[in-house]
DNA sequence: ATGAAAGCGCTAACAC
DNA sequence: GTGTTAGCGCTTTCAT
């Protein structure tokens, strides 16, 4: 039932070697022969068996990606970027969902290691040690996480957290709540880093609430806490939570951005669909996915050879931020922050 | 660098055959031997090379899934269901995004066919002929699409479209617009089938608008058209479009559900987060993914042996449906439809 | 209960 | 340029 290289060879009246070459190094063949072989292959609908090929070449033509939770819209976007770019480069991709389990993050990579040429790892929970262990198995590139000199695709979260605070400050806010994500998540720590730097620079009273699961419901809970604390602005760990905040504010009759301003992170599809549309720090997720593939492909076996890849990020000012009702300080109208350089 | 079966054999002082058996048919070995081999394998961190194994057994231990668009939240949910169930059964999964291209839907399956034991196909655009062609390549199970007797996991869309219309009718609506999805999509045709049946049964004036790309923006455009046509209720092809309708209504100062009722399809995560929360027909996407895996695994090579798998669906009445402002007919208060039997 | 040997489908030296 | 040959790592008859 399977057509093999031998079938093609017989039909084209050549040896299997010639068939193999026609497919992998066509320039070595006389055009006439090449055509004859390619024709036969087409006629027989022949496709090389990748398992057999990989057995000898050591390359699989596959890539892998591990994400913590496919039901968080952040990750499908990354997966999509990976998928599209990989396919374009002739690679197929393995996908695994770790269900936000630190152990699974490591195991899933190990499990696919044998069948891939490299894997893109979104593992906010795995320990640094676990990550380093993976290096013995296959090439990896981290997304949104730094771990020693393991190649990584990053977004400058801390910087844009500072910009977000600055934006709020310029509007006149002096009392801001941050609704935190998972304590151990790398990107949460980065947000905090930016937050503290910003608070120092701008003399903003900062209230940290959390940690929360990065979900809609957490935004509802966080909004209650933040509102009761009397802040004039809320920065959420991500858009999902920010949307929860919006929902809760509406339910409590708190006007946004009239009574309280809200800033999210990610710029999910739905961030622009809310009412009012959400001011948020955009994360180029699909781009990150593609970039991770490029890094992986460029790596070509030798790990730790590449510098981190940092992606441009920016603050998207939409409808959920405005001057507080009773600004303690009069400032000029908000000016949209410039786009990230480079 | 790679440890092979020979390394284990040498270390355990047995032949490679014995090592192979220790891993695949342990009962054939004397316990003592078996232990010795297993120990050696563990010490060497030996994992069989799946490519080599698959070369001879013909089985790969992999499954595939093809979806039209990962950025439509409908599909990540299916993928997640597939992933989780497959992993649990010891399978790894290949993922491919066809970018809503009919040709790609077919090609991607062909491309992964050699590396998988079966693939789950979400292909709304591929022709029936194309789908049938896939059968020569590998086992497949369709999701949300029927094509001859190819195994499929379905949701009873037409029936619940009828229920949706009935719900609207009971509320007093007599003039309803349907914002259609892609003309050729199977699930759009199913919706239309249910719609026509319902309209016949309930004497509702029906206005079909579209086709549209199943996205938020289309909902905005569709809302304008529907509103101008003077209907009192709008049924959208999916939640994404329904959310667009909501957004446009808000912008035009049209009250929902006061001035117009809105019904979506899918019950995305965000359907319950809108203001007001969306009345919608829920589609058990993650379940569909798991179910598809079960069907595939049960198939075990022999296609066309399984009856269609139909998943329970239901209408979730939330905040976007209510009696029209000037009902032409007074009816009792809306009663939530019963849950789907079975 | 265990081992020797023959491939699975393919590529890569190495001849010609 | 093209063919011959020797495996890649593994499972599986067929012996013993």
XYZ file of C-alpha atoms (C1' of nucleotides) in Angstrom:
716
model
C 0.000 0.000 0.000
C 2.945 2.330 0.692
C 4.917 3.521 -2.279
C 8.614 3.537 -1.533
C 11.648 4.928 -3.159
C 12.104 1.605 -4.930
C 8.794 1.909 -6.714
C 9.809 5.264 -8.044
C 13.241 3.987 -9.030
C 11.753 1.099 -10.969
C 9.219 3.268 -12.751
C 11.837 5.827 -13.716
C 14.325 3.160 -14.685
C 17.008 4.428 -12.330
C 18.535 3.423 -9.017
C 17.166 4.441 -5.657
C 20.136 6.708 -5.140
C 19.143 8.742 -8.139
C 15.655 9.077 -6.816
C 16.976 10.170 -3.469
C 19.163 12.758 -5.116
C 16.408 14.044 -7.336
C 14.616 14.969 -4.171
C 17.420 16.269 -2.017
C 20.200 17.465 -4.325
C 18.598 17.939 -7.739
C 21.553 19.922 -9.043
C 23.652 16.781 -9.093
C 21.469 15.179 -11.744
C 21.230 15.688 -15.428
C 18.040 17.678 -16.027
C 16.540 14.951 -18.169
C 17.034 12.279 -15.520
C 15.807 14.571 -12.816
C 12.612 15.271 -14.699
C 12.001 11.617 -15.385
C 12.362 10.781 -11.710
C 10.281 13.688 -10.507
C 7.593 12.709 -12.945
C 7.520 9.139 -11.760
C 7.370 10.353 -8.178
C 4.458 12.590 -8.968
C 2.628 9.876 -10.837
C 2.955 7.542 -7.893
C 2.104 10.253 -5.382
C 5.335 9.387 -3.679
C 6.348 11.157 -0.468
C 9.536 10.117 1.295
C 9.063 8.430 4.638
C 10.361 10.967 7.097
C 10.928 8.414 9.807
C 13.296 6.512 7.590
C 14.967 9.657 6.452
C 15.409 10.982 9.945
C 16.859 7.678 11.036
C 19.854 8.271 8.864
C 20.166 12.038 8.686
C 19.536 12.612 12.349
C 17.199 15.446 11.459
C 13.465 15.049 11.834
C 12.001 18.044 10.070
C 9.822 18.606 13.106
C 9.653 21.327 15.708
C 7.863 21.301 19.017
C 6.112 23.859 21.126
C 5.006 23.596 24.715
C 2.537 26.044 26.219
C 1.029 26.226 29.700
C -2.590 26.709 28.737
C -4.242 26.771 25.363
C -7.406 28.220 26.822
C -5.562 31.402 27.643
C -5.822 33.351 24.358
C -2.267 34.529 24.773
C -0.863 31.162 23.789
C -2.807 30.175 20.706
C -1.446 33.358 19.181
C 2.110 32.249 19.851
C 1.368 28.775 18.590
C -0.036 30.242 15.426
C 3.116 32.239 14.813
C 5.199 29.147 15.333
C 3.004 27.014 13.141
C 2.924 29.386 10.211
C 6.630 30.122 10.204
C 7.593 26.499 10.730
C 5.379 25.253 7.944
C 6.797 27.831 5.648
C 10.252 26.488 6.421
C 9.071 22.961 5.714
C 8.777 21.864 9.299
C 5.829 20.186 10.965
C 5.085 21.076 14.561
C 4.291 19.120 17.675
C 2.115 20.849 20.212
C 1.783 20.161 23.907
C -0.241 21.806 26.674
C 1.248 21.485 30.133
C -1.870 22.564 31.986
C 0.232 25.034 33.936
C 2.055 22.219 35.649
C 5.749 22.767 36.256
C 6.607 19.076 36.057
C 4.615 18.615 32.872
C 6.464 21.494 31.287
C 9.673 19.541 31.605
C 8.296 16.103 30.822
C 6.493 17.118 27.686
C 9.666 18.521 26.223
C 11.514 15.343 27.066
C 8.750 13.304 25.507
C 8.959 15.037 22.181
C 12.695 15.558 22.197
C 13.398 12.451 20.132
C 11.075 13.442 17.363
C 12.042 17.065 16.886
C 14.999 19.177 15.872
C 14.181 21.672 18.583
C 11.410 22.919 20.783
C 9.970 26.271 21.677
C 9.293 26.423 25.355
C 6.720 28.621 27.050
C 7.278 27.444 30.586
C 6.565 30.091 33.182
C 6.544 27.594 36.008
C 9.400 25.178 35.414
C 12.489 25.780 37.540
C 15.683 27.089 36.019
C 17.277 23.754 36.793
C 14.574 21.885 34.922
C 15.027 24.162 31.958
C 18.752 23.603 31.927
C 18.208 19.862 32.052
C 16.323 20.107 28.784
C 19.415 21.308 27.004
C 20.904 17.816 27.072
C 17.941 16.514 25.147
C 17.395 18.906 22.285
C 17.772 22.512 21.221
C 15.346 24.817 22.939
C 14.374 28.448 22.795
C 12.495 30.071 25.590
C 9.650 32.481 25.053
C 9.006 35.219 27.574
C 11.484 33.950 30.042
C 15.163 34.313 30.624
C 17.230 31.498 32.053
C 20.968 31.917 31.982
C 22.119 32.042 28.403
C 19.507 29.740 26.946
C 18.341 31.376 23.713
C 15.164 33.322 24.352
C 12.603 35.504 22.677
C 11.596 38.252 25.039
C 9.385 41.275 25.214
C 10.522 44.247 27.190
C 7.845 43.979 29.798
C 9.525 45.934 32.562
C 10.137 48.894 30.333
C 6.579 49.064 29.165
C 5.249 48.652 32.632
C 7.189 51.789 33.406
C 5.632 53.486 30.406
C 2.191 52.432 31.538
C 2.758 53.944 34.942
C 4.200 57.054 33.353
C 1.102 57.330 31.177
C -1.086 57.119 34.244
C 1.092 59.600 36.077
C 0.889 62.083 33.258
C -2.863 61.815 33.401
C -2.704 62.802 37.040
C -3.006 59.475 38.812
C -1.066 59.228 42.055
C -2.572 56.102 43.523
C -2.394 52.918 41.497
C -3.202 49.273 42.196
C -1.414 46.387 40.498
C -3.327 43.136 40.259
C -0.579 40.541 40.169
C -0.364 37.292 38.224
C 1.111 33.991 39.400
C 3.863 34.748 41.861
C 6.418 32.444 40.328
C 5.745 33.396 36.726
C 8.715 35.090 35.138
C 6.591 37.656 33.364
C 4.921 38.621 36.606
C 8.284 39.269 38.186
C 9.226 41.387 35.211
C 6.082 43.452 35.578
C 6.873 43.987 39.222
C 10.390 45.033 38.389
C 9.088 47.674 36.022
C 6.443 48.689 38.488
C 8.864 49.334 41.292
C 11.204 51.271 39.091
C 8.322 53.392 37.875
C 6.899 54.001 41.303
C 10.263 55.225 42.425
C 10.612 57.575 39.485
C 7.153 59.013 39.668
C 6.172 59.134 43.320
C 3.026 57.105 42.782
C 1.419 55.343 45.699
C 1.455 51.701 44.745
C -0.804 48.957 46.034
C 0.019 45.410 45.073
C -2.821 42.946 45.182
C -2.623 39.235 44.456
C -1.259 36.905 43.345
C -4.103 35.785 41.135
C -4.706 33.145 38.526
C -4.429 35.185 35.345
C -8.108 34.904 34.497
C -11.266 36.912 34.109
C -12.620 35.934 37.520
C -9.484 37.151 39.204
C -10.098 40.542 37.655
C -13.486 40.667 39.298
C -12.046 39.828 42.657
C -9.118 42.161 42.200
C -11.367 45.028 41.168
C -13.273 44.790 44.413
C -10.099 44.910 46.433
C -8.595 47.737 44.432
C -11.733 49.831 44.442
C -12.081 49.460 48.174
C -8.507 50.595 48.551
C -9.487 53.836 46.873
C -7.043 53.924 43.977
C -7.766 55.962 40.872
C -6.149 53.504 38.475
C -5.720 49.762 38.170
C -3.047 47.926 36.226
C -3.853 44.277 35.672
C -1.380 41.461 35.045
C -3.083 40.744 31.749
C -6.070 41.634 29.597
C -8.164 38.757 30.831
C -7.984 40.195 34.325
C -8.423 43.749 33.064
C -11.603 42.666 31.335
C -12.766 41.214 34.622
C -12.047 44.544 36.244
C -14.095 46.326 33.606
C -16.962 43.949 34.147
C -16.891 44.414 37.900
C -16.676 48.176 37.650
C -19.726 48.242 35.420
C -21.585 46.057 37.885
C -20.655 48.332 40.773
C -21.585 51.437 38.878
C -18.016 52.634 38.836
C -17.330 54.580 35.660
C -14.358 53.665 33.490
C -12.408 55.742 32.764
C -14.391 58.401 34.658
C -13.984 57.030 38.156
C -11.112 54.681 37.628
C -8.626 54.015 34.845
C -7.686 50.508 33.787
C -4.625 49.188 31.990
C -4.095 45.637 30.804
C -1.280 43.629 29.231
C -1.219 41.522 26.039
C -3.584 43.300 23.671
C -5.699 40.252 23.046
C -8.172 40.308 20.218
C -10.862 41.113 22.739
C -9.070 44.049 24.269
C -10.278 46.270 21.462
C -13.773 44.852 21.620
C -14.619 45.768 25.179
C -16.640 48.806 26.107
C -14.773 51.017 26.489
C -11.898 49.494 24.533
C -9.011 48.606 26.752
C -5.803 50.547 27.138
C -3.135 47.885 27.197
C 0.484 47.003 26.618
C 0.581 45.022 23.417
C 2.564 41.836 23.288
C 3.455 40.703 19.783
C 2.580 37.093 20.394
C 2.358 35.788 16.882
C 5.586 37.563 16.026
C 7.177 36.018 19.077
C 6.196 32.606 17.780
C 7.723 33.212 14.374
C 10.816 34.756 15.896
C 11.280 31.737 18.129
C 11.229 29.506 15.069
C 13.859 31.632 13.364
C 16.103 31.497 16.379
C 15.687 27.753 16.577
C 16.455 27.258 12.920
C 19.451 29.585 13.085
C 20.748 27.707 16.085
C 21.222 24.553 14.051
C 22.375 22.380 16.852
C 24.773 24.617 18.713
C 22.977 26.007 21.699
C 23.779 29.178 23.571
C 25.217 30.771 20.467
C 22.570 33.426 20.037
C 21.874 36.600 21.913
C 18.371 37.143 23.210
C 15.838 38.266 20.738
C 13.922 41.234 22.072
C 10.625 42.150 20.451
C 9.182 45.654 20.145
C 6.297 46.262 22.478
C 4.178 49.330 23.098
C 1.437 50.905 25.093
C -1.834 51.149 23.237
C -3.915 53.924 24.681
C -7.590 53.305 24.129
C -10.641 54.127 26.132
C -10.016 52.963 29.681
C -7.528 55.575 30.785
C -8.279 59.233 31.503
C -7.486 61.821 34.139
C -8.898 60.969 37.554
C -12.017 62.833 38.677
C -10.174 65.047 41.123
C -6.662 65.258 39.856
C -4.272 66.385 42.537
C -2.153 67.865 39.856
C -3.145 69.546 36.653
C -1.206 68.284 33.658
C -1.454 68.746 29.955
C -3.608 66.375 27.948
C -2.280 62.841 27.664
C 0.031 62.325 24.760
C 0.240 58.883 23.292
C 3.655 57.449 24.029
C 5.960 57.067 21.108
C 6.372 53.734 19.476
C 9.217 51.613 20.726
C 12.421 52.496 18.890
C 13.840 49.812 16.556
C 25.723 10.811 22.088
C 22.583 8.785 21.477
C 22.202 5.674 23.576
C 20.822 2.825 21.488
C 19.390 -0.550 22.188
C 22.838 -2.022 21.717
C 24.266 -0.033 24.574
C 21.605 -1.394 26.838
C 22.134 -4.921 25.556
C 25.839 -4.765 26.202
C 25.407 -3.363 29.683
C 22.824 -5.984 30.600
C 24.817 -8.755 28.977
C 22.004 -9.854 26.705
C 21.108 -9.564 23.041
C 19.270 -6.638 21.538
C 16.289 -8.885 21.016
C 15.963 -9.357 24.719
C 16.132 -5.649 25.352
C 13.451 -5.048 22.782
C 11.245 -7.635 24.423
C 11.814 -6.269 27.889
C 10.247 -3.068 26.662
C 7.424 -4.353 24.502
C 6.539 -7.864 25.689
C 7.963 -8.167 29.200
C 5.929 -11.300 29.924
C 8.081 -13.312 27.552
C 11.149 -12.834 29.707
C 12.283 -14.464 32.877
C 11.724 -11.894 35.637
C 15.367 -11.816 36.552
C 16.463 -11.059 33.004
C 13.747 -8.514 32.568
C 14.802 -6.637 35.677
C 18.417 -6.655 34.668
C 17.557 -5.162 31.286
C 15.155 -2.602 32.665
C 17.765 -1.536 35.155
C 20.392 -1.074 32.523
C 17.936 0.914 30.435
C 17.163 3.185 33.349
C 20.800 3.691 34.202
C 21.554 4.726 30.662
C 18.434 6.893 30.409
C 17.550 4.907 27.357
C 14.435 5.782 25.364
C 13.690 3.850 22.181
C 13.958 5.845 18.998
C 10.392 6.188 17.810
C 11.367 6.809 14.228
C 13.178 3.516 14.057
C 10.399 1.729 15.820
C 7.732 3.188 13.607
C 9.711 2.211 10.556
C 9.122 -1.425 11.319
C 5.848 -1.478 13.233
C 4.064 0.944 10.961
C 2.650 2.765 13.965
C 3.946 6.170 14.962
C 2.349 6.994 18.284
C 1.406 10.381 16.872
C -1.892 12.008 16.028
C -2.505 15.096 13.952
C -5.000 17.907 13.970
C -5.690 20.444 11.261
C -7.669 23.604 11.974
C -8.593 26.493 9.714
C -7.602 29.367 11.974
C -5.980 29.343 15.353
C -6.840 32.973 15.901
C -10.502 32.085 15.990
C -11.003 31.116 19.649
C -13.248 28.277 18.589
C -10.329 26.183 17.414
C -7.805 26.418 20.220
C -10.494 24.915 22.402
C -10.805 21.913 20.111
C -7.061 21.587 19.879
C -6.847 21.619 23.630
C -9.339 18.781 23.916
C -7.389 16.776 21.387
C -4.080 17.486 23.029
C -5.126 16.538 26.524
C -6.870 13.321 25.550
C -4.134 12.263 23.162
C -1.384 12.835 25.675
C -3.275 10.856 28.210
C -3.376 7.969 25.748
C 0.356 8.249 25.173
C 0.176 9.993 21.831
C 1.932 13.149 20.773
C 0.087 15.532 18.492
C 0.954 17.415 15.351
C -0.833 20.686 14.793
C -1.414 22.539 11.548
C -3.244 25.751 10.710
C -4.629 25.917 7.188
C -5.294 29.666 7.223
C -8.793 28.940 5.958
C -7.451 27.755 2.657
C -9.244 24.802 1.099
C -6.160 23.502 -0.669
C -4.048 23.813 2.458
C -6.594 21.817 4.399
C -5.923 18.877 2.142
C -2.192 19.345 1.753
C -1.462 19.678 5.422
C -3.140 16.385 6.134
C -1.169 14.742 3.381
C 1.996 16.255 4.721
C 1.583 14.809 8.172
C -0.007 11.571 7.059
C 3.263 9.670 7.083
C 4.076 10.610 10.629
C 0.766 9.942 12.317
C -1.620 7.106 13.033
C -4.567 9.323 12.236
C -5.616 12.928 11.956
C -8.478 15.005 13.220
C -9.702 17.272 10.494
C -11.491 20.576 10.966
C -11.860 21.499 7.327
C -14.890 23.616 6.601
C -13.672 24.578 3.162
C -12.172 21.482 1.578
C -14.371 19.769 -0.989
C -15.939 16.408 -0.280
C -13.743 14.928 -2.956
C -10.639 16.277 -1.288
C -11.733 14.851 2.010
C -12.327 11.454 0.479
C -8.887 11.545 -1.075
C -7.419 11.806 2.395
C -8.764 8.411 3.292
C -6.149 6.725 1.146
C -3.437 8.342 3.198
C -4.389 7.831 6.812
C -7.308 7.448 9.170
C -9.232 10.624 9.644
C -12.116 11.857 11.712
C -13.969 14.978 10.789
C -15.069 17.581 13.288
C -18.182 19.605 12.641
C -18.670 18.330 9.181
C -20.307 15.367 7.584
C -18.932 13.806 4.426
C -20.381 10.492 3.362
C -19.586 7.911 5.988
C -16.264 9.297 7.071
C -16.220 9.114 10.857
C -17.226 12.457 12.308
C -17.813 14.269 15.554
C -20.779 16.549 15.148
C -22.878 18.996 17.088
C -26.535 19.257 16.324
C -26.389 22.755 14.985
C -29.584 22.750 12.943
C -31.663 21.620 15.867
C -30.342 24.278 18.150
C -30.730 26.942 15.548
C -34.395 25.979 15.571
C -34.417 26.261 19.346
C -32.821 29.663 19.151
C -35.491 30.882 16.783
C -38.177 29.318 18.961
C -36.736 31.147 21.942
C -36.917 34.418 20.078
C -40.417 33.631 18.860
C -41.611 32.901 22.352
C -40.276 36.259 23.434
C -42.448 37.842 20.769
C -39.994 38.444 17.971
C -41.451 38.146 14.493
C -38.716 39.710 12.430
C -35.255 38.225 12.669
C -32.020 38.766 10.793
C -29.407 36.058 10.330
C -25.850 37.220 9.787
C -24.353 34.394 7.769
C -20.884 32.925 7.901
C -18.794 31.703 4.968
C -21.148 30.453 2.289
C -19.369 27.188 1.688
C -18.755 26.317 5.322
C -20.604 23.188 6.349
C -21.628 24.637 9.684
C -23.091 27.690 8.002
C -25.222 25.480 5.784
C -26.377 23.603 8.859
C -27.369 26.824 10.542
C -29.328 27.816 7.475
C -31.055 24.460 7.391
C -32.205 24.906 10.963
C -33.127 28.482 10.296
C -35.401 27.678 7.383
C -37.083 24.861 9.239
C -37.686 27.160 12.173
C -38.968 30.022 10.091
C -41.449 27.708 8.494
C -42.665 26.401 11.833
C -42.955 29.767 13.520
C -43.989 32.278 10.868
C -41.072 34.546 11.521
C -40.004 37.025 8.897
C -36.457 36.092 8.100
C -33.761 38.295 6.627
C -30.516 36.673 5.611
C -27.528 38.936 5.441
C -24.063 37.937 4.358
C -22.007 35.935 3.783
C -19.390 37.337 6.112
C -15.990 36.373 7.342
C -16.779 34.989 10.777
C -15.133 37.849 12.641
C -15.831 40.760 14.925
C -15.714 43.337 12.142
C -18.326 41.427 10.185
C -20.631 41.745 13.162
C -20.282 45.502 13.023
C -21.097 45.593 9.349
C -23.913 43.098 9.744
C -25.426 45.012 12.628
C -25.729 48.111 10.490
C -27.502 46.202 7.756
C -29.789 44.343 10.129
C -30.698 47.430 12.118
C -31.545 49.337 8.963
C -33.758 46.460 7.899
C -35.762 47.029 11.056
C -35.595 43.598 12.655
C -36.114 43.124 16.383
C -33.623 40.299 16.739
C -30.303 39.284 15.218
C -28.816 35.823 15.114
C -25.138 35.798 14.280
C -23.186 32.965 12.716
C -20.901 32.917 15.738
C -20.048 34.733 18.948
C -17.297 36.766 17.391
C -19.819 38.336 15.049
C -22.419 38.641 17.799
C -19.907 40.564 19.855
C -19.393 42.852 16.899
C -23.126 43.375 16.740
C -23.181 44.277 20.418
C -20.393 46.745 19.933
C -22.104 48.406 16.983
C -25.436 48.598 18.758
C -23.803 50.322 21.683
C -22.153 52.781 19.333
C -25.430 53.538 17.587
C -27.278 53.933 20.845
C -29.410 50.891 20.160
C -30.263 49.135 23.398
C -29.596 45.414 23.797
C -31.800 43.645 24.627
C -34.206 46.581 24.887
C -34.288 47.581 21.250
C -32.883 44.494 19.675
C -32.102 40.978 20.837
C -28.888 39.203 19.861
C -28.027 35.515 19.728
C -24.619 34.042 18.988
C -23.135 30.595 18.463
C -20.212 28.845 20.190
C -20.266 30.139 23.752
C -16.714 31.357 23.668
C -15.046 32.322 26.894
C -15.824 35.920 26.069
C -19.508 35.381 25.463
C -20.134 35.531 29.171
C -17.891 38.519 29.621
C -19.674 40.952 27.348
C -22.087 43.580 28.604
C -24.741 42.350 28.623
C -23.570 38.743 28.588
C -24.405 37.027 25.354
C -27.239 34.591 24.760
C -25.693 31.886 22.645
C -25.786 28.289 21.484
C -22.963 26.523 23.263
C -20.671 24.268 21.326
C -18.699 21.787 23.434
C -15.454 22.357 21.635
C -13.000 20.847 24.046
C -15.221 17.815 24.409
C -15.386 17.540 20.651
C -11.619 17.401 20.555
C -11.422 14.614 23.112
C -14.243 12.739 21.438
C -12.477 12.935 18.105
C -9.411 11.352 19.649
C -11.473 8.513 21.082
C -13.085 7.851 17.743
C -9.707 7.850 16.059
C -8.213 5.472 18.574
C -11.210 3.168 18.416
C -10.976 3.100 14.642
C -7.599 1.401 14.746
C -7.010 1.386 11.049
C -10.359 0.346 9.681
C -12.111 3.452 8.489
C -15.823 3.964 8.070
C -16.566 1.534 10.863
C -17.982 4.020 13.321
C -21.269 5.829 13.420
C -21.176 9.584 13.829
C -20.566 10.878 17.263
C -23.082 13.580 18.126
C -22.374 15.908 21.013
C -24.933 17.517 23.290
C -25.431 21.196 22.605
C -27.741 23.743 24.154
C -29.013 27.286 24.123
C -27.617 29.422 26.898
C -29.961 32.270 27.613
C -28.131 35.211 29.087
C -28.626 38.940 28.838
C -28.962 39.783 25.164
C -32.427 38.422 24.509
C -35.699 39.878 25.774
C -39.150 40.702 24.420
C -39.106 43.363 21.698
C -40.175 46.904 22.595
C -43.534 46.674 20.865
C -44.369 43.012 20.744
C -46.971 42.276 18.124
C -48.079 39.400 20.217
C -48.199 39.087 23.959
C -46.754 35.850 25.295
C -45.842 34.518 28.686
C -42.397 35.250 30.077
C -39.585 33.458 28.358
C -38.783 30.073 29.729
C -35.288 28.794 29.345
C -35.297 25.879 26.950
C -34.660 22.494 28.406
C -31.269 20.956 28.197
C -30.612 18.708 25.253
C -31.867 15.186 25.962
C -29.338 12.389 26.037
C 13.613 -18.184 27.523
C 16.974 -16.223 24.553
C 19.747 -15.108 20.259
C 20.993 -14.500 15.074
C 19.655 -12.488 11.179
C 16.689 -10.132 8.059
C 14.888 -6.166 6.899
C 11.502 -1.398 7.530
C 12.626 3.134 3.806
C 15.958 5.963 3.291
C 20.773 8.479 2.539
C 25.822 8.745 2.059
C 30.279 7.160 0.978
C 32.470 5.160 -2.428
C 33.040 3.271 -6.879
C 32.485 3.515 -11.797
C 26.203 11.577 -13.575
C 24.705 7.388 -11.791
C 24.772 2.864 -9.345
C 26.378 -0.354 -5.388
C 26.679 -1.000 -0.814
C 26.398 -0.326 3.909
C 24.038 0.915 7.517
C 20.574 4.451 10.816
C 17.834 1.882 15.518
C 14.573 -0.997 15.965
C 11.268 -5.349 15.830
C 10.382 -9.867 14.461
C 10.425 -14.388 12.351
C 12.909 -18.468 13.003
C 16.165 -21.220 15.358
C 18.052 -23.071 19.412
